[in-house]
């Protein structure tokens, strides 16, 4: 029998986790709340290295195209994909340094509303504009997730916190206690 001992660095592991739930909120809304409200707030806390959101559901739009309508209007799936990728994106433009501050610039052309997506012009001819709703339907559905977090009998997102390497975890936990 042999025993192997290896040094482990607990700084790379998550040291704290919170599940988030709310009455009347579905898994998509809870994930968005965790991602866009709670995560930025916790990321600013001294000693926090990383905040990850695990589980929950991410909202997706599913476009179901009608091949008969597309054929009659002269639209191909490549036309649809091209228009949607050119008009639905989030892109970093770089950064600007000014007065000892660094400003990140982004272009957010993401379509967040189902009506705007349905009314996206796919093809324009002299006779008419062909919109996405003319050749198919748009459905809101959760993205397929392979990780499930369960707290209090409910599927919820988990907010996992990793500490910075030089943070004293014992002092840090004492400061973060809530009543």
mmCIF file of C-alpha atoms in Angstrom, residues 61-67 69-70 80 84 117-118 132-141:
data_model
loop_
_atom_site.group_PDB
_atom_site.id
_atom_site.type_symbol
_atom_site.label_atom_id
_atom_site.label_comp_id
_atom_site.label_asym_id
_atom_site.label_seq_id
_atom_site.Cartn_x
_atom_site.Cartn_y
_atom_site.Cartn_z
ATOM 1 C CA UNK A 61 -34.723 32.614 -30.571
ATOM 2 C CA UNK A 62 -35.481 29.683 -32.859
ATOM 3 C CA UNK A 63 -36.310 30.568 -36.461
ATOM 4 C CA UNK A 64 -38.423 27.961 -38.259
ATOM 5 C CA UNK A 65 -38.334 28.643 -41.997
ATOM 6 C CA UNK A 66 -41.073 27.629 -44.438
ATOM 7 C CA UNK A 67 -39.373 26.198 -47.565
ATOM 8 C CA UNK A 69 -42.773 30.413 -48.914
ATOM 9 C CA UNK A 70 -39.012 30.875 -49.258
ATOM 10 C CA UNK A 80 -31.532 34.582 -43.921
ATOM 11 C CA UNK A 84 -29.286 37.907 -39.295
ATOM 12 C CA UNK A 117 -36.529 39.883 -35.172
ATOM 13 C CA UNK A 118 -39.746 38.959 -36.990
ATOM 14 C CA UNK A 132 -38.567 37.123 -41.622
ATOM 15 C CA UNK A 133 -42.198 36.690 -40.552
ATOM 16 C CA UNK A 134 -43.157 36.343 -44.249
ATOM 17 C CA UNK A 135 -41.049 33.203 -44.659
ATOM 18 C CA UNK A 136 -41.166 31.582 -41.230
ATOM 19 C CA UNK A 137 -41.920 31.812 -37.543
ATOM 20 C CA UNK A 138 -39.819 32.831 -34.553
ATOM 21 C CA UNK A 139 -40.106 31.052 -31.205
ATOM 22 C CA UNK A 140 -38.517 31.829 -27.861
ATOM 23 C CA UNK A 141 -37.006 28.745 -26.272
#
